[in-house]
CSV table of C-alpha atoms in Angstrom, one decimal:
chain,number,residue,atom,x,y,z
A,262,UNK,CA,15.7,3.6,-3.2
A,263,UNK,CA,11.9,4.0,-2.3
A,264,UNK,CA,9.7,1.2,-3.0
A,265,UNK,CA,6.2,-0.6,-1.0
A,266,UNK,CA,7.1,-1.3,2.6
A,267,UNK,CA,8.6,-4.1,4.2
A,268,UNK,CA,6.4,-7.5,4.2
A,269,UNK,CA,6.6,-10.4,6.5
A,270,UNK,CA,5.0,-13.3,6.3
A,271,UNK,CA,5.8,-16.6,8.7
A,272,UNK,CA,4.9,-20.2,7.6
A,273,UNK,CA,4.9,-23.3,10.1
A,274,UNK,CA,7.2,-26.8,9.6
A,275,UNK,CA,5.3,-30.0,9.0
A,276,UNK,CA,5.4,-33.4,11.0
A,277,UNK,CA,3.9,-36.6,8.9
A,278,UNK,CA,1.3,-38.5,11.3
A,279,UNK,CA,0.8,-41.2,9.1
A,280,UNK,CA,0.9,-41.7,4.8
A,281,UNK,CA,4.4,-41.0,4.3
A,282,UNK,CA,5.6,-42.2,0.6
A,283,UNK,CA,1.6,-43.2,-0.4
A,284,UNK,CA,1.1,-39.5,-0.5
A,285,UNK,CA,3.8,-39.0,-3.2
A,286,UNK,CA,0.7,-40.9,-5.9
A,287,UNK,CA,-1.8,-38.4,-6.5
A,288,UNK,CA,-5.1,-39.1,-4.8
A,289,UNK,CA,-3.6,-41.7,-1.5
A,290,UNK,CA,-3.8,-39.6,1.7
A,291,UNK,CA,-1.8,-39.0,4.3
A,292,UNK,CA,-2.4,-36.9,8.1
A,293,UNK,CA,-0.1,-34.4,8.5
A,294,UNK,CA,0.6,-31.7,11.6
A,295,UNK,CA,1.4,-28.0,11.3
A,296,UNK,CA,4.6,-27.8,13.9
A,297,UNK,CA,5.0,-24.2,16.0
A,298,UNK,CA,8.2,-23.6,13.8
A,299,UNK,CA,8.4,-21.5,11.4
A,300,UNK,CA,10.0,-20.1,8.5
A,301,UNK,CA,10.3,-15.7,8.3
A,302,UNK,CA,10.7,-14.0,4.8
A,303,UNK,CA,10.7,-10.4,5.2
A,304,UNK,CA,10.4,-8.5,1.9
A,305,UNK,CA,11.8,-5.2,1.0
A,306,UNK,CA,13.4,-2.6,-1.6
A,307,UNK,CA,17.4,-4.1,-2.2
A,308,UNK,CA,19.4,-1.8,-3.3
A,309,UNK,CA,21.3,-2.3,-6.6
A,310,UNK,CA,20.4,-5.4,-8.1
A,311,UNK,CA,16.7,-7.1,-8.9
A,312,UNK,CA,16.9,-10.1,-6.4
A,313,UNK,CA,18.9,-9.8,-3.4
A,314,UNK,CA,18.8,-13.1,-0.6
A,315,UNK,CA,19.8,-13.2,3.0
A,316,UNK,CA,19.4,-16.8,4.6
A,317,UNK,CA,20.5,-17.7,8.0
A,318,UNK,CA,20.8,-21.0,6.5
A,319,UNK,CA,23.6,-19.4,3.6
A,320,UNK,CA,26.7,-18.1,4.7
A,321,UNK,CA,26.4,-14.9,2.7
A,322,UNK,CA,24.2,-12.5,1.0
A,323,UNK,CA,22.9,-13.8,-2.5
A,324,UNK,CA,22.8,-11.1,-5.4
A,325,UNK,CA,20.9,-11.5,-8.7
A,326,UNK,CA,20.0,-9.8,-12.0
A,327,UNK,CA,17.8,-10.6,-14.5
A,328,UNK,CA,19.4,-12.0,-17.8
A,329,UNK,CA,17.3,-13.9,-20.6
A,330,UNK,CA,14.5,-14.0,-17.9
A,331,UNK,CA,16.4,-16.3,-15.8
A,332,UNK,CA,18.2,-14.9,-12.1
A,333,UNK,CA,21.7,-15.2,-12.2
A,334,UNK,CA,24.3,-14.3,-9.6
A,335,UNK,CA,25.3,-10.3,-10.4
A,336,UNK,CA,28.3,-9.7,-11.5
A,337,UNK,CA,28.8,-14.0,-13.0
A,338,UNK,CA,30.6,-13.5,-16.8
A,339,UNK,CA,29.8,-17.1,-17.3
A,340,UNK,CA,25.4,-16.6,-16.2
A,341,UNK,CA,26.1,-18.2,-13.1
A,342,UNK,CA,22.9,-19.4,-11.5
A,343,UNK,CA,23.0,-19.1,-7.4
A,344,UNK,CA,23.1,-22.9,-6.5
A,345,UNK,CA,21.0,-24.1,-3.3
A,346,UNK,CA,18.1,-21.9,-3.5
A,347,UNK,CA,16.2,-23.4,-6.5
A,348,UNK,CA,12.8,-23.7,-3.7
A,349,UNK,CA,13.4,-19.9,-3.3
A,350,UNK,CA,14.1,-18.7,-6.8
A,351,UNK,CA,11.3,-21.1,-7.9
A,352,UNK,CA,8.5,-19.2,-5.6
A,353,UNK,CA,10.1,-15.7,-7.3
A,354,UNK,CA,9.4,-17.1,-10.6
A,355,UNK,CA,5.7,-18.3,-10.4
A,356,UNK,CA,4.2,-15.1,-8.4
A,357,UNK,CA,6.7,-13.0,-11.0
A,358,UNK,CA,4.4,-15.4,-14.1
A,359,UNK,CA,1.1,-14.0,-12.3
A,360,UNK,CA,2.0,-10.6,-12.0
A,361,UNK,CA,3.1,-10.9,-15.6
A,362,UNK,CA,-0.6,-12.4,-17.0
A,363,UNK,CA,-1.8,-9.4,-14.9
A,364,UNK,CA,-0.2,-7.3,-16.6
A,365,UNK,CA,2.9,-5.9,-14.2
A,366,UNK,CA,6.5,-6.5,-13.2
A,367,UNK,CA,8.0,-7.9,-10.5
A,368,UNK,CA,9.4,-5.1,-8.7
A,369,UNK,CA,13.2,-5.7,-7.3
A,370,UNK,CA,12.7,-7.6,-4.1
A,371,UNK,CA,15.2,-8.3,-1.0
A,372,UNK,CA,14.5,-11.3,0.7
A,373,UNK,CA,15.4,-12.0,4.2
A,374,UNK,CA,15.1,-15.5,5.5
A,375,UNK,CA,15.0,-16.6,9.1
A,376,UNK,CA,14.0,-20.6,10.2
A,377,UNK,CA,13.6,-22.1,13.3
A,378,UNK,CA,13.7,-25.5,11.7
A,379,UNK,CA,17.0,-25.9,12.5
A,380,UNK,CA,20.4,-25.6,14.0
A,381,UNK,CA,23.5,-24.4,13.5
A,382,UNK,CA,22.6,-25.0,9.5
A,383,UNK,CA,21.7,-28.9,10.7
A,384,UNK,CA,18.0,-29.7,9.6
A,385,UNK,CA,15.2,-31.2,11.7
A,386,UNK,CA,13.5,-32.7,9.0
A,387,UNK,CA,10.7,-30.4,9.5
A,388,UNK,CA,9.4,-29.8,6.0
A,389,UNK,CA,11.7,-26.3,5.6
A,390,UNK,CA,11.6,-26.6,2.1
A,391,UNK,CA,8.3,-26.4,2.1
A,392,UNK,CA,8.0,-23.3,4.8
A,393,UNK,CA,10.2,-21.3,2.8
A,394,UNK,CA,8.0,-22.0,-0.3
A,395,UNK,CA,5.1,-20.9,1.0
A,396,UNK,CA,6.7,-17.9,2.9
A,397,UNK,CA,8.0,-16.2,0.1
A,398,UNK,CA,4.8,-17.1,-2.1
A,399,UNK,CA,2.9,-15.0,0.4
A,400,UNK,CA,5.4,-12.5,1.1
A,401,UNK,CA,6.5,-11.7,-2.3
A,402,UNK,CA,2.8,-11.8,-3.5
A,403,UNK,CA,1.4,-9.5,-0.8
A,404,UNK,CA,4.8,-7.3,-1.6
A,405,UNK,CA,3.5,-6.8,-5.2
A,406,UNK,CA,0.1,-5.9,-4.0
A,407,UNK,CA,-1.5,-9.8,-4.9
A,408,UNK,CA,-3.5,-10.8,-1.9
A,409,UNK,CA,-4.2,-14.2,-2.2
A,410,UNK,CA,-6.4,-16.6,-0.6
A,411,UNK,CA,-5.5,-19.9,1.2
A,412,UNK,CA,-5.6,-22.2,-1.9
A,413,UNK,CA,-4.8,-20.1,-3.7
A,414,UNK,CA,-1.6,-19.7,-1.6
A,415,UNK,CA,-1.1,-23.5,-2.0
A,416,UNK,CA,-1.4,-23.6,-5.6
A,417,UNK,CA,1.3,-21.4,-6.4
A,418,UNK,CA,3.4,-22.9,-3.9
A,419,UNK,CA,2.7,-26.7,-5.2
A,420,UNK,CA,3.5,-24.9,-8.9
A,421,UNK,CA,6.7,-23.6,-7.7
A,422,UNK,CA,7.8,-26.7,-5.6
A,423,UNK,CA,6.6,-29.1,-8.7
A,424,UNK,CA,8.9,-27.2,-11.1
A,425,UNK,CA,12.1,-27.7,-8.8
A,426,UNK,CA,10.8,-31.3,-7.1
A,427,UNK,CA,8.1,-33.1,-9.4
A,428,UNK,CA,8.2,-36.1,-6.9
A,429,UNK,CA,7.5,-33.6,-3.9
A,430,UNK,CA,3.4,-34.2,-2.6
A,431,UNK,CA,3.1,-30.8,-1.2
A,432,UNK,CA,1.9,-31.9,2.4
A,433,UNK,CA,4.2,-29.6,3.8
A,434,UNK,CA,3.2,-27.2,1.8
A,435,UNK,CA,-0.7,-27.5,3.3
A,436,UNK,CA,0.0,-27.7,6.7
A,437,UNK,CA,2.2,-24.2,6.3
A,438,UNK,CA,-0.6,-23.1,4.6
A,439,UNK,CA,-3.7,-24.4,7.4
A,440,UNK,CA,-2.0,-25.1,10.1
A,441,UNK,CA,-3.6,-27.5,12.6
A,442,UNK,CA,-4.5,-31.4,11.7
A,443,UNK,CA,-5.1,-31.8,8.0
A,444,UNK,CA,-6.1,-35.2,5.8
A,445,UNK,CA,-4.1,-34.5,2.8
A,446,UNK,CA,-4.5,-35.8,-1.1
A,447,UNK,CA,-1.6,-34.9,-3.1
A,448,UNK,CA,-2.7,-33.3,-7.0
A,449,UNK,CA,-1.6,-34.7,-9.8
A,450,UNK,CA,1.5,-32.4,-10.3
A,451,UNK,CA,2.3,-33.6,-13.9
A,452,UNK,CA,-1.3,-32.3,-14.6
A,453,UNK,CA,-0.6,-29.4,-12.6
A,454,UNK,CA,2.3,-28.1,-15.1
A,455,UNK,CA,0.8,-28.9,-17.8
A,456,UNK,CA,-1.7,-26.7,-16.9
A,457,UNK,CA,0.4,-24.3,-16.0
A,458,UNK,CA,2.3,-24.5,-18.9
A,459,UNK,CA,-0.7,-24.5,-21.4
A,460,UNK,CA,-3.2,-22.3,-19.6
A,461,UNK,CA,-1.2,-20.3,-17.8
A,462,UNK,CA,-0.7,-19.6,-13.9
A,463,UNK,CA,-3.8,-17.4,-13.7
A,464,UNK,CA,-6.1,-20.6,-15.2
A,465,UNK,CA,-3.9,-23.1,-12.9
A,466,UNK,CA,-5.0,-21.2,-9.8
A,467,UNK,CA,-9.3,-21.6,-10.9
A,468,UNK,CA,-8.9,-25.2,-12.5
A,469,UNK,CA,-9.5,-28.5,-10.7
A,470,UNK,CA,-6.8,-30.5,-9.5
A,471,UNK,CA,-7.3,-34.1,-10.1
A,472,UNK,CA,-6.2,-35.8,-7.1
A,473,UNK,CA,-6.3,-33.1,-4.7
A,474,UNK,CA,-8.0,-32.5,-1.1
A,475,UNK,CA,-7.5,-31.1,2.1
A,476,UNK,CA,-9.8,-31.0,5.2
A,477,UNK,CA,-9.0,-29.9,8.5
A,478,UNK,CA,-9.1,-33.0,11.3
A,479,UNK,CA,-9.9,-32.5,14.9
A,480,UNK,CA,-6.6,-33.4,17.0
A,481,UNK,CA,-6.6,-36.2,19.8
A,482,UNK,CA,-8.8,-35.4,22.6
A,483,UNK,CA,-6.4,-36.8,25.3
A,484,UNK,CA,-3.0,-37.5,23.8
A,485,UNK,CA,0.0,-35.6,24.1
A,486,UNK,CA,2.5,-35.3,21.3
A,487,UNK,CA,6.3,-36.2,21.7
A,488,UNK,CA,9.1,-35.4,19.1
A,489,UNK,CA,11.8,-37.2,19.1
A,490,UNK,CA,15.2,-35.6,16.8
A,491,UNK,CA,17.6,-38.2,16.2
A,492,UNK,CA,20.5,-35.8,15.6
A,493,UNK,CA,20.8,-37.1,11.5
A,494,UNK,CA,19.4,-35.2,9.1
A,495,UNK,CA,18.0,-36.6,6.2
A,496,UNK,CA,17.5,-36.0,2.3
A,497,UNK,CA,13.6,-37.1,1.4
A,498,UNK,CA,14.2,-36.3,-1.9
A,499,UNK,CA,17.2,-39.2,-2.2
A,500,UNK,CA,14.9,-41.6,-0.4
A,501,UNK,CA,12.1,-41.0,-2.9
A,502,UNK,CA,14.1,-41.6,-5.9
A,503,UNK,CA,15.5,-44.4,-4.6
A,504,UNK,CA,12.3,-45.7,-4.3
A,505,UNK,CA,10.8,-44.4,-7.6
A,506,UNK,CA,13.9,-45.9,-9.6
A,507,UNK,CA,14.0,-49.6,-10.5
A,508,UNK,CA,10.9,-52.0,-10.7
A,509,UNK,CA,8.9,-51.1,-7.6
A,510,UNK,CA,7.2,-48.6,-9.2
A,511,UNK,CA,4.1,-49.6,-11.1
A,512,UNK,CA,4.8,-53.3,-9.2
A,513,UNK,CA,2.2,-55.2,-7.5
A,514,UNK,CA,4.3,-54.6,-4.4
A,515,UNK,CA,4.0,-51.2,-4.8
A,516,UNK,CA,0.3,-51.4,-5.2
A,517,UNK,CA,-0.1,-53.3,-2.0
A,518,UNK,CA,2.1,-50.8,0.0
A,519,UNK,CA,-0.7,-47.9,-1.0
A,520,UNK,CA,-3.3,-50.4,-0.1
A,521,UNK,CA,-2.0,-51.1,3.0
A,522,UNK,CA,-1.0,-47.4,3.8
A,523,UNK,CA,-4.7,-46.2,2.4
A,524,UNK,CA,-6.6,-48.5,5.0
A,525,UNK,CA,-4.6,-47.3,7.8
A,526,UNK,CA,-4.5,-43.5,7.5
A,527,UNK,CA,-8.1,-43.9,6.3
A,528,UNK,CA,-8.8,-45.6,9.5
A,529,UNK,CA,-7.0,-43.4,11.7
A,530,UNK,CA,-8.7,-40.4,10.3
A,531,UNK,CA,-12.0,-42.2,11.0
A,532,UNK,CA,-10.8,-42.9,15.0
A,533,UNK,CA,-9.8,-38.5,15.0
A,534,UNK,CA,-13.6,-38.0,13.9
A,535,UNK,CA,-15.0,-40.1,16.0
A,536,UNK,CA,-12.6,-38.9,18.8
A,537,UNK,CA,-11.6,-42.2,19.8
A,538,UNK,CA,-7.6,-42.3,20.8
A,539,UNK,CA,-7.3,-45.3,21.8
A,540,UNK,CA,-8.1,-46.6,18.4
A,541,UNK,CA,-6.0,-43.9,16.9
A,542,UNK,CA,-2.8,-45.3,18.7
A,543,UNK,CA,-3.9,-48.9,16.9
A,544,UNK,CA,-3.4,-47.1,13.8
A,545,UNK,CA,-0.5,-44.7,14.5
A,546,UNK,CA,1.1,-48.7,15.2
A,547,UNK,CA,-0.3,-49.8,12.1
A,548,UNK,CA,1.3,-46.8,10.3
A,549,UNK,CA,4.6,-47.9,11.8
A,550,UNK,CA,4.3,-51.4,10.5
A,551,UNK,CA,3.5,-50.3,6.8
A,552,UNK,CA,6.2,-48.3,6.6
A,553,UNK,CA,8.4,-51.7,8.0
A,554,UNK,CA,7.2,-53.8,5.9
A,555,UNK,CA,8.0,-50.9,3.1
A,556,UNK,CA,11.9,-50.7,4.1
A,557,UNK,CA,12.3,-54.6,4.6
A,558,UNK,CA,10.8,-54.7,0.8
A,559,UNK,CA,12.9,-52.0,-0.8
A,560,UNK,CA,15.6,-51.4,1.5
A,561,UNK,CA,15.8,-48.3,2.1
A,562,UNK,CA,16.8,-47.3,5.5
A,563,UNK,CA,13.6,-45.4,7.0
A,564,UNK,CA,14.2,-47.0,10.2
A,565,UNK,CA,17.9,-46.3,11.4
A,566,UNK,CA,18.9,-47.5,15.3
A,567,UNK,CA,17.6,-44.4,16.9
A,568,UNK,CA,14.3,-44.5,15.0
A,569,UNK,CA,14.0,-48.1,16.0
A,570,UNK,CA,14.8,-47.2,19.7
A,571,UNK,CA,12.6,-44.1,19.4
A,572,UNK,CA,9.1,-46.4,18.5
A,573,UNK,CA,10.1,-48.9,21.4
A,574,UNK,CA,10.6,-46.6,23.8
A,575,UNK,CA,6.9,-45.1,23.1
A,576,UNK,CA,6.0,-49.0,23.1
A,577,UNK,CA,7.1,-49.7,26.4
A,578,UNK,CA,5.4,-47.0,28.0
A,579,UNK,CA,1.9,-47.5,26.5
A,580,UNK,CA,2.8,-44.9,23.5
A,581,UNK,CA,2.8,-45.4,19.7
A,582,UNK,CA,5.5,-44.4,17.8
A,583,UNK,CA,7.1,-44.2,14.4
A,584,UNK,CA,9.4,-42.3,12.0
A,585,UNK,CA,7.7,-39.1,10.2
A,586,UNK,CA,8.4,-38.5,7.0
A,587,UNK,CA,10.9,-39.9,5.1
A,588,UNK,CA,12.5,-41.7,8.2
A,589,UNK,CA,16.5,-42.5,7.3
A,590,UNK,CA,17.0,-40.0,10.4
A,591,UNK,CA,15.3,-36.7,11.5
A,592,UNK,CA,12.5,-37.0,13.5
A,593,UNK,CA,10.4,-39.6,15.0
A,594,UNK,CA,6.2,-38.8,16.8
A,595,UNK,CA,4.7,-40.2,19.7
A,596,UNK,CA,1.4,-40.4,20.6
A,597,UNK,CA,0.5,-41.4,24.7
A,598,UNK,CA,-1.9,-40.4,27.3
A,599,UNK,CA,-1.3,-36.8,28.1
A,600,UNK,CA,-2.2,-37.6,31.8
A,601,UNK,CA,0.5,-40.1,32.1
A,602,UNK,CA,3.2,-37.9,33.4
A,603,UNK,CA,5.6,-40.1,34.6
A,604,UNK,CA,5.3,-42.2,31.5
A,605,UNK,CA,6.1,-39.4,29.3
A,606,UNK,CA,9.1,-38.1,31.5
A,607,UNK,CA,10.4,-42.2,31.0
A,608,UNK,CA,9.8,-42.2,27.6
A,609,UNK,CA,12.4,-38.7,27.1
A,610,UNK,CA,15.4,-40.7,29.2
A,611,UNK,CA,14.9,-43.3,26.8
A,612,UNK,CA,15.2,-41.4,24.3
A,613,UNK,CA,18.4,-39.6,25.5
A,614,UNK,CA,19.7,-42.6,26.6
A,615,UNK,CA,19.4,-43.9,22.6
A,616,UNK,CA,20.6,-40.5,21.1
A,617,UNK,CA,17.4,-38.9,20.3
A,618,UNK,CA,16.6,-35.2,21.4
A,619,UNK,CA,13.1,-34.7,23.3
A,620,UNK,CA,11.9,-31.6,21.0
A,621,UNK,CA,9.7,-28.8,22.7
A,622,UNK,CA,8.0,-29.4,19.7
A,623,UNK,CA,3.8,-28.5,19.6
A,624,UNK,CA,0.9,-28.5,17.5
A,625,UNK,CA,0.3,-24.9,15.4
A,626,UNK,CA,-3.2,-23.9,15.6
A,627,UNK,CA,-5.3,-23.9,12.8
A,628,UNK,CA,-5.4,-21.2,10.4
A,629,UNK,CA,-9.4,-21.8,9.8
A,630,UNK,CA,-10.6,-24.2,7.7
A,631,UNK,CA,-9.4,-25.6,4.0
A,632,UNK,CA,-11.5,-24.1,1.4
């Protein structure tokens, strides 16, 4: 079967600096880093069916037809829908909405996936949900012919993330889109679908998002950046409504969490303007402490042993340190004086000696700046 010819498109993994849970309300901010590992979707013609999947993180080939303008596995009596690859399927939908208000069809699409964010089907905790959002967006999109911009990029892939995660902020999402340092403001996403919903996907993409921002920060002038893996991968999503049930939410607890968290990040963003890293490893502590003083509150678990150990290593050698992201496992950051050579090799024995891997983990360029 002849069709367009094979797309790529590659998107970059995410590392939280600093704003972790805050981001998740619309308007707090957080600093995020694009991480050089990335997420492939290669596009091409299947042949016989309309949505065909390969993923090196799925054991076997996914096949689809269209039935009641859902995707359903081919072949399924019952309308069997294809269970762990709602992020996926969710991208599909949204550019298939735009081509639609445009009026054209999503063509049949094969979809190979390749990710370097993790191993042997084990997760770094490296935003991959978000990577393979934003890949097959783009892919998919510049497969039908739809070049899209940056934002524009970001919107559909906060759209399709929203309709499978409504908690999600889409930070990941912005730094696979921009790559580099970013200050992040998460939208509004129950605005956003409404929107979407009302107005259409074509009026979503030109609309203002309440909430939302993005601008590209210039990285540490003399720091080097250490990953730290602790081996445990965790679910963000479990964490987050754990912390959305119950009474925190709306509390005066939870108010002074985003208080605290918005003074901090705000601050630190200040010290990367002004270039100033000592004062940014002041903050990078600070962050570590907010997000203490979060789990001692609400229980949750962000800091597990080997997180714990990962921020005192970086202590004791002059670093800062804490969990990024969602903490409860994956991966810890930390920030110390890239001349310090010795320190640095200490500070990956410690880590080893605690059960965290040293990740040859680096910053990804930026992809210009944030319109």
């Amino acid at each position: 079967m002849s069709g367009p010819p094979p797309v790529r498109s590659d998107a970059p993994g995410k590392l939280f600096v600093a704003g972790e849970y805050a981001v998740m309300e619309p308007g707090h901010p957080a600093i995020l880093i694009a991480v050089d590992r990335q997420v492939s979707v290669t596009v091409s013609t299947p042949d016989g069916a309309d949505v065909v999947i390969d993923s090196d993180l799925n054991p076997a080939e996914t096949r689809l037809e269209r039935r009641g303008g859902d995707l359903v596995v081919a072949g399924a009596d019952t309308g069997q829908k294809s269970e762990g690859l709602g992020h996926v399927l969710s991208a599909i939908g949204v550019v298939g909405e735009l081509l639609a208000e445009r009026g054209s069809r999503m063509p049949a699409v094969h979809l190979s996936i390749r990710s370097r964010l993790h191993r042997d089907g084990t997760k770094f905790g490296l935003g991959s949900s978000g990577a393979v959002t934003v890949a097959v967006v783009t892919a998919v999109a510049s497969y039908c012919g739809v070049e899209l911009s940056p934002e524009q990029r970001y919107r559909l892939a906060m759209l399709a993330t929203a309709r499978h995660d409504a908690g999600s902020s889409g930070g990941d999402l912005a730094a696979s889109v921009w790559g580099g340092w970013l200050a992040y403001h998460a939208p509004d996403r129950a605005v956003v679908l409404d929107m979407a919903g009302r107005r259409g996907v074509g009026e979503m993409l030109r609309s203002p998002w309440p909430g939302f921002s993005v601008r590209r920060l210039e990285p540490p002038r003399g720091l080097a950046l250490e990953v730290g893996w602790t081996g445990q991968p965790a679910s963000t999503f479990s964490l987050a409504q754990r912390l959305g049930s119950g009474r925190w939410r709306g509390s005066a607890a939870q108010r002074g969490f985003l208080a605290r968290s918005d003074e901090c990040v705000r601050a630190a963003i200040g010290a990367l303007d002004r270039g100033d890293d000592r004062e940014l490893l002041e903050h990078i502590r600070g962050a570590r402490r907010v997000l203490a003083e979060l789990d001692d509150e609400v229980r949750l678990g962000i800091f597990t042993p080997r997180l714990t150990a990962l921020c005192d290593a970086a202590d004791a050698v002059g670093g800062a340190a804490k969990p990024s992201g969602a903490g409860g496992g994956d991966c810890g950051i930390a920030l110390l004086d890239a001349t310090a050579k010795r320190e640095i090799s200490q500070l990956r024995k410690e880590w080893v000696a605690a059960g965290v891997l040293p990740m040859p983990i680096h910053v990804q360029p930026t992809k210009g700046s944030p319109e």
